[in-house]
Tab-separated table of N, CA, C and O in Angstrom:
chain	number	residue	atom	x	y	z
M	1	MET	N	178.606	96.753	-46.699
M	1	MET	CA	178.373	97.261	-48.030
M	1	MET	C	179.448	98.271	-48.456
M	1	MET	O	179.908	98.243	-49.583
M	2	LEU	N	179.844	99.165	-47.545
M	2	LEU	CA	180.848	100.177	-47.877
M	2	LEU	C	182.225	99.557	-48.067
M	2	LEU	O	182.967	99.940	-48.974
M	3	LYS	N	182.561	98.589	-47.234
M	3	LYS	CA	183.838	97.883	-47.386
M	3	LYS	C	183.902	97.219	-48.761
M	3	LYS	O	184.925	97.294	-49.452
M	4	GLU	N	182.806	96.604	-49.157
M	4	GLU	CA	182.747	95.948	-50.465
M	4	GLU	C	182.876	96.973	-51.593
M	4	GLU	O	183.517	96.709	-52.606
M	5	PHE	N	182.259	98.137	-51.412
M	5	PHE	CA	182.389	99.180	-52.430
M	5	PHE	C	183.852	99.555	-52.623
M	5	PHE	O	184.333	99.652	-53.757
M	6	MET	N	184.572	99.791	-51.531
M	6	MET	CA	185.975	100.193	-51.637
M	6	MET	C	186.821	99.095	-52.281
M	6	MET	O	187.722	99.395	-53.062
M	7	GLN	N	186.520	97.837	-51.974
M	7	GLN	CA	187.236	96.728	-52.619
M	7	GLN	C	186.940	96.698	-54.117
M	7	GLN	O	187.851	96.519	-54.938
M	8	GLU	N	185.677	96.873	-54.479
M	8	GLU	CA	185.296	96.894	-55.890
M	8	GLU	C	185.950	98.073	-56.613
M	8	GLU	O	186.412	97.946	-57.755
M	9	TYR	N	185.997	99.204	-55.949
M	9	TYR	CA	186.605	100.406	-56.522
M	9	TYR	C	188.094	100.180	-56.790
M	9	TYR	O	188.589	100.465	-57.883
M	10	ALA	N	188.814	99.644	-55.800
M	10	ALA	CA	190.246	99.374	-55.981
M	10	ALA	C	190.462	98.369	-57.110
M	10	ALA	O	191.369	98.534	-57.937
M	11	SER	N	189.643	97.347	-57.165
M	11	SER	CA	189.753	96.336	-58.223
M	11	SER	C	189.481	96.951	-59.595
M	11	SER	O	190.188	96.653	-60.575
M	12	ALA	N	188.474	97.804	-59.676
M	12	ALA	CA	188.154	98.466	-60.944
M	12	ALA	C	189.310	99.354	-61.391
M	12	ALA	O	189.675	99.358	-62.570
M	13	LEU	N	189.909	100.094	-60.462
M	13	LEU	CA	191.050	100.937	-60.814
M	13	LEU	C	192.219	100.085	-61.295
M	13	LEU	O	192.877	100.425	-62.273
M	14	ALA	N	192.470	98.976	-60.613
M	14	ALA	CA	193.578	98.099	-61.003
M	14	ALA	C	193.364	97.501	-62.387
M	14	ALA	O	194.334	97.204	-63.087
M	15	SER	N	192.116	97.385	-62.806
M	15	SER	CA	191.837	96.831	-64.142
M	15	SER	C	192.242	97.796	-65.250
M	15	SER	O	192.397	97.395	-66.393
M	16	GLN	N	192.379	99.070	-64.909
M	16	GLN	CA	192.682	100.139	-65.859
M	16	GLN	C	191.656	100.190	-66.993
M	16	GLN	O	191.975	100.523	-68.125
M	17	ASP	N	190.416	99.887	-66.659
M	17	ASP	CA	189.328	99.853	-67.635
M	17	ASP	C	188.237	100.822	-67.176
M	17	ASP	O	187.539	100.553	-66.193
M	18	TRP	N	188.094	101.949	-67.872
M	18	TRP	CA	187.109	102.953	-67.474
M	18	TRP	C	185.705	102.375	-67.410
M	18	TRP	O	184.901	102.778	-66.575
M	19	ASP	N	185.384	101.415	-68.261
M	19	ASP	CA	184.046	100.819	-68.250
M	19	ASP	C	183.746	100.123	-66.926
M	19	ASP	O	182.580	100.012	-66.539
M	20	LYS	N	184.768	99.668	-66.214
M	20	LYS	CA	184.581	99.057	-64.891
M	20	LYS	C	184.530	100.118	-63.796
M	20	LYS	O	183.854	99.941	-62.793
M	21	VAL	N	185.248	101.204	-64.002
M	21	VAL	CA	185.298	102.282	-63.011
M	21	VAL	C	184.052	103.166	-63.091
M	21	VAL	O	183.497	103.579	-62.069
M	22	SER	N	183.602	103.450	-64.281
M	22	SER	CA	182.535	104.411	-64.525
M	22	SER	C	181.285	104.237	-63.666
M	22	SER	O	180.782	105.219	-63.108
M	23	PRO	N	180.739	103.019	-63.519
M	23	PRO	CA	179.520	102.888	-62.713
M	23	PRO	C	179.714	103.251	-61.240
M	23	PRO	O	178.744	103.500	-60.528
M	24	LEU	N	180.958	103.319	-60.803
M	24	LEU	CA	181.264	103.618	-59.404
M	24	LEU	C	181.465	105.113	-59.155
M	24	LEU	O	181.664	105.531	-58.023
M	25	ILE	N	181.411	105.904	-60.219
M	25	ILE	CA	181.682	107.344	-60.140
M	25	ILE	C	180.394	108.136	-60.325
M	25	ILE	O	179.675	107.964	-61.302
M	26	HIS	N	180.111	109.031	-59.394
M	26	HIS	CA	178.933	109.889	-59.445
M	26	HIS	C	179.080	110.916	-60.575
M	26	HIS	O	180.187	111.349	-60.900
M	27	GLU	N	177.977	111.322	-61.177
M	27	GLU	CA	177.999	112.311	-62.263
M	27	GLU	C	178.628	113.638	-61.823
M	27	GLU	O	179.242	114.331	-62.611
M	28	LYS	N	178.471	114.004	-60.540
M	28	LYS	CA	179.013	115.261	-60.022
M	28	LYS	C	180.352	115.068	-59.315
M	28	LYS	O	180.771	115.921	-58.544
M	29	ALA	N	181.017	113.972	-59.595
M	29	ALA	CA	182.272	113.645	-58.907
M	29	ALA	C	183.313	114.743	-59.065
M	29	ALA	O	183.368	115.444	-60.074
M	30	CYS	N	184.136	114.852	-58.042
M	30	CYS	CA	185.265	115.777	-58.037
M	30	CYS	C	186.451	115.022	-57.444
M	30	CYS	O	186.343	114.477	-56.345
M	31	VAL	N	187.543	114.955	-58.195
M	31	VAL	CA	188.735	114.296	-57.678
M	31	VAL	C	189.914	115.254	-57.746
M	31	VAL	O	190.007	116.085	-58.642
M	32	GLN	N	190.783	115.112	-56.753
M	32	GLN	CA	191.982	115.933	-56.719
M	32	GLN	C	193.180	115.012	-56.592
M	32	GLN	O	193.287	114.242	-55.639
M	33	PHE	N	194.058	115.097	-57.587
M	33	PHE	CA	195.306	114.362	-57.592
M	33	PHE	C	196.437	115.380	-57.470
M	33	PHE	O	196.204	116.592	-57.504
M	34	SER	N	197.665	114.903	-57.391
M	34	SER	CA	198.796	115.816	-57.231
M	34	SER	C	198.926	116.784	-58.414
M	34	SER	O	199.399	117.903	-58.250
M	35	GLU	N	198.462	116.361	-59.606
M	35	GLU	CA	198.619	117.225	-60.781
M	35	GLU	C	197.416	118.109	-61.070
M	35	GLU	O	197.466	118.919	-61.981
M	36	GLY	N	196.321	117.955	-60.308
M	36	GLY	CA	195.200	118.834	-60.576
M	36	GLY	C	193.881	118.357	-59.994
M	36	GLY	O	193.793	117.287	-59.402
M	37	THR	N	192.872	119.194	-60.201
M	37	THR	CA	191.523	118.922	-59.733
M	37	THR	C	190.625	118.730	-60.941
M	37	THR	O	190.719	119.484	-61.919
M	38	TYR	N	189.750	117.738	-60.864
M	38	TYR	CA	188.863	117.390	-61.973
M	38	TYR	C	187.436	117.370	-61.459
M	38	TYR	O	187.135	116.654	-60.497
M	39	ILE	N	186.560	118.138	-62.102
M	39	ILE	CA	185.189	118.307	-61.642
M	39	ILE	C	184.234	117.793	-62.705
M	39	ILE	O	184.311	118.202	-63.866
M	40	GLY	N	183.334	116.907	-62.291
M	40	GLY	CA	182.376	116.315	-63.208
M	40	GLY	C	182.913	115.002	-63.761
M	40	GLY	O	184.121	114.811	-63.904
M	41	LYS	N	182.018	114.096	-64.047
M	41	LYS	CA	182.416	112.755	-64.459
M	41	LYS	C	183.259	112.751	-65.726
M	41	LYS	O	184.191	111.947	-65.849
M	42	SER	N	182.998	113.648	-66.666
M	42	SER	CA	183.791	113.643	-67.904
M	42	SER	C	185.238	114.043	-67.630
M	42	SER	O	186.166	113.458	-68.202
M	43	GLN	N	185.476	115.016	-66.752
M	43	GLN	CA	186.844	115.389	-66.395
M	43	GLN	C	187.517	114.280	-65.597
M	43	GLN	O	188.708	114.008	-65.776
M	44	VAL	N	186.756	113.639	-64.717
M	44	VAL	CA	187.297	112.536	-63.924
M	44	VAL	C	187.719	111.399	-64.861
M	44	VAL	O	188.792	110.815	-64.701
M	45	LYS	N	186.886	111.108	-65.849
M	45	LYS	CA	187.225	110.076	-66.832
M	45	LYS	C	188.541	110.413	-67.517
M	45	LYS	O	189.422	109.547	-67.648
M	46	THR	N	188.708	111.646	-67.958
M	46	THR	CA	189.944	112.071	-68.615
M	46	THR	C	191.148	111.854	-67.706
M	46	THR	O	192.189	111.353	-68.149
M	47	ALA	N	191.015	112.216	-66.428
M	47	ALA	CA	192.125	112.065	-65.480
M	47	ALA	C	192.485	110.601	-65.273
M	47	ALA	O	193.667	110.231	-65.294
M	48	PHE	N	191.473	109.765	-65.081
M	48	PHE	CA	191.741	108.345	-64.866
M	48	PHE	C	192.329	107.703	-66.113
M	48	PHE	O	193.285	106.921	-66.028
M	49	GLU	N	191.793	108.018	-67.279
M	49	GLU	CA	192.303	107.412	-68.507
M	49	GLU	C	193.733	107.865	-68.795
M	49	GLU	O	194.530	107.094	-69.325
M	50	ARG	N	194.092	109.082	-68.407
M	50	ARG	CA	195.471	109.553	-68.550
M	50	ARG	C	196.394	108.695	-67.677
M	50	ARG	O	197.451	108.254	-68.119
M	51	ALA	N	195.965	108.458	-66.440
M	51	ALA	CA	196.771	107.609	-65.547
M	51	ALA	C	196.859	106.182	-66.085
M	51	ALA	O	197.928	105.566	-66.050
M	52	PHE	N	195.743	105.654	-66.593
M	52	PHE	CA	195.747	104.296	-67.142
M	52	PHE	C	196.736	104.177	-68.301
M	52	PHE	O	197.414	103.159	-68.451
M	53	SER	N	196.822	105.209	-69.146
M	53	SER	CA	197.716	105.140	-70.299
M	53	SER	C	199.176	105.335	-69.904
M	53	SER	O	200.072	104.860	-70.590
M	54	LEU	N	199.415	106.015	-68.801
M	54	LEU	CA	200.780	106.283	-68.349
M	54	LEU	C	201.398	105.076	-67.646
M	54	LEU	O	202.563	104.763	-67.849
M	55	ILE	N	200.617	104.386	-66.826
M	55	ILE	CA	201.125	103.288	-66.004
M	55	ILE	C	200.707	101.963	-66.624
M	55	ILE	O	199.518	101.647	-66.678
M	56	GLU	N	201.684	101.177	-67.059
M	56	GLU	CA	201.400	99.864	-67.636
M	56	GLU	C	201.400	98.801	-66.536
M	56	GLU	O	202.151	98.904	-65.562
M	57	ASP	N	200.561	97.774	-66.700
M	57	ASP	CA	200.516	96.627	-65.781
M	57	ASP	C	200.385	97.073	-64.323
M	57	ASP	O	201.071	96.560	-63.441
M	58	GLU	N	199.500	97.995	-64.079
M	58	GLU	CA	199.371	98.566	-62.737
M	58	GLU	C	198.714	97.598	-61.760
M	58	GLU	O	197.733	96.938	-62.077
M	59	ASP	N	199.285	97.546	-60.567
M	59	ASP	CA	198.638	96.954	-59.398
M	59	ASP	C	198.265	98.124	-58.505
M	59	ASP	O	199.085	99.025	-58.279
M	60	TYR	N	197.030	98.126	-58.010
M	60	TYR	CA	196.548	99.224	-57.169
M	60	TYR	C	195.867	98.618	-55.961
M	60	TYR	O	195.065	97.689	-56.103
M	61	ALA	N	196.184	99.137	-54.785
M	61	ALA	CA	195.577	98.607	-53.561
M	61	ALA	C	195.242	99.735	-52.600
M	61	ALA	O	195.945	100.750	-52.536
M	62	ILE	N	194.159	99.533	-51.883
M	62	ILE	CA	193.727	100.444	-50.818
M	62	ILE	C	193.776	99.659	-49.514
M	62	ILE	O	193.345	98.507	-49.464
M	63	SER	N	194.309	100.282	-48.461
M	63	SER	CA	194.406	99.602	-47.164
M	63	SER	C	194.161	100.589	-46.028
M	63	SER	O	194.076	101.793	-46.248
M	64	ASN	N	194.078	100.048	-44.830
M	64	ASN	CA	193.910	100.851	-43.603
M	64	ASN	C	192.790	101.875	-43.739
M	64	ASN	O	192.968	103.052	-43.449
M	65	ILE	N	191.632	101.400	-44.161
M	65	ILE	CA	190.472	102.291	-44.316
M	65	ILE	C	189.931	102.669	-42.944
M	65	ILE	O	189.696	101.799	-42.105
M	66	HIS	N	189.763	103.949	-42.732
M	66	HIS	CA	189.159	104.465	-41.491
M	66	HIS	C	187.895	105.221	-41.878
M	66	HIS	O	187.956	106.219	-42.608
M	67	TRP	N	186.758	104.715	-41.421
M	67	TRP	CA	185.484	105.363	-41.725
M	67	TRP	C	185.266	106.505	-40.745
M	67	TRP	O	185.117	106.306	-39.555
M	68	VAL	N	185.261	107.721	-41.252
M	68	VAL	CA	185.088	108.926	-40.448
M	68	VAL	C	183.616	109.128	-40.112
M	68	VAL	O	183.270	109.489	-38.986
M	69	GLU	N	182.758	108.875	-41.086
M	69	GLU	CA	181.308	109.069	-40.921
M	69	GLU	C	180.584	108.124	-41.862
M	69	GLU	O	181.024	107.889	-42.986
M	70	GLN	N	179.461	107.584	-41.368
M	70	GLN	CA	178.633	106.711	-42.195
M	70	GLN	C	177.168	106.990	-41.879
M	70	GLN	O	176.790	107.057	-40.712
M	71	SER	N	176.380	107.165	-42.917
M	71	SER	CA	174.936	107.258	-42.765
M	71	SER	C	174.319	106.473	-43.914
M	71	SER	O	175.027	105.862	-44.709
M	72	ASP	N	173.009	106.514	-44.026
M	72	ASP	CA	172.348	105.805	-45.117
M	72	ASP	C	172.631	106.446	-46.475
M	72	ASP	O	172.501	105.791	-47.501
M	73	SER	N	173.013	107.724	-46.478
M	73	SER	CA	173.183	108.421	-47.751
M	73	SER	C	174.608	108.886	-48.053
M	73	SER	O	174.943	109.107	-49.210
M	74	VAL	N	175.452	109.035	-47.028
M	74	VAL	CA	176.802	109.552	-47.224
M	74	VAL	C	177.775	108.804	-46.319
M	74	VAL	O	177.454	108.483	-45.179
M	75	ALA	N	178.971	108.567	-46.846
M	75	ALA	CA	180.039	107.970	-46.044
M	75	ALA	C	181.353	108.659	-46.401
M	75	ALA	O	181.576	109.017	-47.558
M	76	VAL	N	182.203	108.826	-45.396
M	76	VAL	CA	183.496	109.469	-45.581
M	76	VAL	C	184.560	108.548	-45.005
M	76	VAL	O	184.420	108.059	-43.881
M	77	CYS	N	185.619	108.327	-45.783
M	77	CYS	CA	186.703	107.489	-45.273
M	77	CYS	C	188.055	108.063	-45.657
M	77	CYS	O	188.184	108.819	-46.621
M	78	MET	N	189.052	107.679	-44.857
M	78	MET	CA	190.451	107.963	-45.144
M	78	MET	C	191.121	106.614	-45.333
M	78	MET	O	190.721	105.623	-44.727
M	79	PHE	N	192.154	106.558	-46.175
M	79	PHE	CA	192.806	105.289	-46.459
M	79	PHE	C	194.220	105.515	-46.963
M	79	PHE	O	194.619	106.645	-47.265
M	80	GLU	N	194.963	104.433	-47.041
M	80	GLU	CA	196.264	104.449	-47.678
M	80	GLU	C	196.124	103.765	-49.027
M	80	GLU	O	195.316	102.845	-49.175
M	81	PHE	N	196.889	104.221	-50.007
M	81	PHE	CA	196.877	103.569	-51.316
M	81	PHE	C	198.313	103.342	-51.774
M	81	PHE	O	199.240	104.035	-51.368
M	82	ALA	N	198.465	102.319	-52.605
M	82	ALA	CA	199.770	102.008	-53.177
M	82	ALA	C	199.561	101.502	-54.592
M	82	ALA	O	198.574	100.826	-54.879
M	83	TRP	N	200.480	101.854	-55.466
M	83	TRP	CA	200.421	101.365	-56.843
M	83	TRP	C	201.821	100.995	-57.295
M	83	TRP	O	202.819	101.511	-56.785
M	84	SER	N	201.872	100.086	-58.241
M	84	SER	CA	203.129	99.735	-58.877
M	84	SER	C	202.819	99.332	-60.312
M	84	SER	O	201.700	98.926	-60.630
M	85	GLY	N	203.804	99.471	-61.149
M	85	GLY	CA	203.642	99.132	-62.552
M	85	GLY	C	204.882	99.556	-63.307
M	85	GLY	O	205.975	99.612	-62.739
M	86	LYS	N	204.699	99.863	-64.582
M	86	LYS	CA	205.812	100.320	-65.414
M	86	LYS	C	205.424	101.633	-66.081
M	86	LYS	O	204.306	101.785	-66.560
M	87	ILE	N	206.370	102.551	-66.094
M	87	ILE	CA	206.229	103.797	-66.834
M	87	ILE	C	207.404	103.857	-67.787
M	87	ILE	O	208.571	103.739	-67.357
M	88	ASN	N	207.122	103.982	-69.074
M	88	ASN	CA	208.167	103.950	-70.105
M	88	ASN	C	209.016	102.688	-69.989
M	88	ASN	O	210.246	102.733	-70.068
M	89	ASN	N	208.335	101.557	-69.728
M	89	ASN	CA	208.973	100.241	-69.620
M	89	ASN	C	209.941	100.106	-68.446
M	89	ASN	O	210.761	99.194	-68.427
M	90	LYS	N	209.857	101.007	-67.475
M	90	LYS	CA	210.707	100.929	-66.289
M	90	LYS	C	209.822	100.756	-65.059
M	90	LYS	O	208.756	101.368	-64.971
M	91	PRO	N	210.254	99.929	-64.098
M	91	PRO	CA	209.459	99.744	-62.883
M	91	PRO	C	209.218	101.082	-62.180
M	91	PRO	O	210.110	101.926	-62.103
M	92	ALA	N	208.007	101.236	-61.689
M	92	ALA	CA	207.647	102.464	-60.976
M	92	ALA	C	206.648	102.099	-59.886
M	92	ALA	O	205.918	101.109	-59.989
M	93	LYS	N	206.633	102.897	-58.832
M	93	LYS	CA	205.655	102.673	-57.770
M	93	LYS	C	205.444	103.968	-57.003
M	93	LYS	O	206.236	104.903	-57.093
M	94	GLY	N	204.353	103.999	-56.281
M	94	GLY	CA	204.040	105.173	-55.484
M	94	GLY	C	202.893	104.862	-54.541
M	94	GLY	O	202.416	103.736	-54.461
M	95	GLY	N	202.474	105.873	-53.848
M	95	GLY	CA	201.374	105.687	-52.913
M	95	GLY	C	201.193	106.927	-52.069
M	95	GLY	O	201.855	107.947	-52.277
M	96	GLY	N	200.285	106.821	-51.131
M	96	GLY	CA	200.023	107.948	-50.252
M	96	GLY	C	198.760	107.734	-49.462
M	96	GLY	O	198.387	106.599	-49.145
M	97	ARG	N	198.102	108.847	-49.149
M	97	ARG	CA	196.872	108.836	-48.361
M	97	ARG	C	195.746	109.378	-49.219
M	97	ARG	O	195.959	110.235	-50.069
M	98	GLY	N	194.549	108.881	-48.959
M	98	GLY	CA	193.385	109.359	-49.683
M	98	GLY	C	192.215	109.604	-48.757
M	98	GLY	O	192.136	109.045	-47.673
M	99	THR	N	191.326	110.445	-49.212
M	99	THR	CA	190.054	110.694	-48.536
M	99	THR	C	188.970	110.593	-49.595
M	99	THR	O	189.103	111.172	-50.675
M	100	SER	N	187.931	109.829	-49.292
M	100	SER	CA	186.808	109.674	-50.217
M	100	SER	C	185.496	110.000	-49.532
M	100	SER	O	185.305	109.699	-48.356
M	101	VAL	N	184.610	110.606	-50.302
M	101	VAL	CA	183.233	110.825	-49.890
M	101	VAL	C	182.377	109.999	-50.848
M	101	VAL	O	182.475	110.169	-52.066
M	102	LEU	N	181.571	109.125	-50.292
M	102	LEU	CA	180.691	108.274	-51.083
M	102	LEU	C	179.254	108.714	-50.878
M	102	LEU	O	178.879	109.138	-49.781
M	103	LYS	N	178.461	108.592	-51.926
M	103	LYS	CA	177.057	108.992	-51.861
M	103	LYS	C	176.187	107.818	-52.291
M	103	LYS	O	176.481	107.149	-53.276
M	104	ASN	N	175.125	107.596	-51.546
M	104	ASN	CA	174.176	106.533	-51.855
M	104	ASN	C	172.912	107.173	-52.425
M	104	ASN	O	172.231	107.936	-51.749
M	105	GLU	N	172.636	106.858	-53.686
M	105	GLU	CA	171.403	107.310	-54.327
M	105	GLU	C	170.653	106.087	-54.821
M	105	GLU	O	171.210	105.294	-55.591
M	106	ASN	N	169.427	105.938	-54.383
M	106	ASN	CA	168.579	104.820	-54.812
M	106	ASN	C	169.234	103.470	-54.565
M	106	ASN	O	169.150	102.564	-55.384
M	107	GLY	N	169.939	103.345	-53.431
M	107	GLY	CA	170.559	102.084	-53.064
M	107	GLY	C	171.873	101.783	-53.748
M	107	GLY	O	172.404	100.686	-53.615
M	108	VAL	N	172.426	102.760	-54.478
M	108	VAL	CA	173.689	102.554	-55.197
M	108	VAL	C	174.732	103.535	-54.653
M	108	VAL	O	174.541	104.754	-54.719
M	109	TRP	N	175.833	102.984	-54.141
M	109	TRP	CA	176.936	103.817	-53.663
M	109	TRP	C	177.821	104.207	-54.839
M	109	TRP	O	178.109	103.389	-55.713
M	110	GLN	N	178.250	105.482	-54.831
M	110	GLN	CA	179.176	105.972	-55.846
M	110	GLN	C	180.157	106.953	-55.200
M	110	GLN	O	179.849	107.592	-54.189
M	111	LEU	N	181.314	107.079	-55.839
M	111	LEU	CA	182.313	108.030	-55.386
M	111	LEU	C	181.889	109.438	-55.779
M	111	LEU	O	181.642	109.709	-56.951
M	112	LEU	N	181.797	110.317	-54.804
M	112	LEU	CA	181.434	111.710	-55.058
M	112	LEU	C	182.672	112.607	-55.032
M	112	LEU	O	182.829	113.484	-55.876
M	113	VAL	N	183.558	112.385	-54.060
M	113	VAL	CA	184.765	113.198	-53.912
M	113	VAL	C	185.931	112.280	-53.554
M	113	VAL	O	185.770	111.366	-52.742
M	114	GLU	N	187.080	112.544	-54.165
M	114	GLU	CA	188.299	111.832	-53.753
M	114	GLU	C	189.465	112.788	-53.813
M	114	GLU	O	189.607	113.561	-54.769
M	115	HIS	N	190.295	112.722	-52.782
M	115	HIS	CA	191.510	113.521	-52.731
M	115	HIS	C	192.652	112.563	-52.435
M	115	HIS	O	192.629	111.847	-51.435
M	116	LEU	N	193.634	112.510	-53.326
M	116	LEU	CA	194.804	111.657	-53.144
M	116	LEU	C	196.027	112.533	-53.013
M	116	LEU	O	196.186	113.520	-53.745
M	117	GLY	N	196.900	112.176	-52.092
M	117	GLY	CA	198.139	112.922	-51.908
M	117	GLY	C	199.205	112.058	-51.276
M	117	GLY	O	198.959	110.898	-50.925
M	118	PRO	N	200.384	112.612	-51.123
M	118	PRO	CA	201.493	111.845	-50.548
M	118	PRO	C	201.253	111.571	-49.062
M	118	PRO	O	200.442	112.240	-48.415
M	119	ASN	N	201.963	110.587	-48.532
M	119	ASN	CA	201.913	110.329	-47.098
M	119	ASN	C	202.451	111.541	-46.358
M	119	ASN	O	203.395	112.195	-46.808
M	120	ALA	N	201.845	111.842	-45.228
M	120	ALA	CA	202.324	112.941	-44.391
M	120	ALA	C	203.630	112.508	-43.736
M	120	ALA	O	203.822	111.353	-43.400
M	121	THR	N	204.539	113.447	-43.597
M	121	THR	CA	205.829	113.126	-42.969
M	121	THR	C	205.926	113.749	-41.605
M	121	THR	O	205.183	114.585	-41.220
């Protein structure tokens, strides 16, 4: 179930459609990207939609998922991510490492916390 959630999450992000991402995000979500921290689903929406508008034709993938902890209500994983697309009509790409905390409420998994950053050197 958790593997499927992460696949659905990556696919939703690649769609660049908040309506596909939104059901996967907890109301109390907190995400941290290189440019800032966003607390609460409305701030998270703003951050994701900013990225969607900046990167055209984005491909997004998550790989090498390592589950740190799993229970019936909470799961924590680390993963690698990569993206490619166009910014200002020029090819662009990036990636790094991520950590996610997922929460299961009433049988529905959602992203509670995500931290994305560059690969460690």
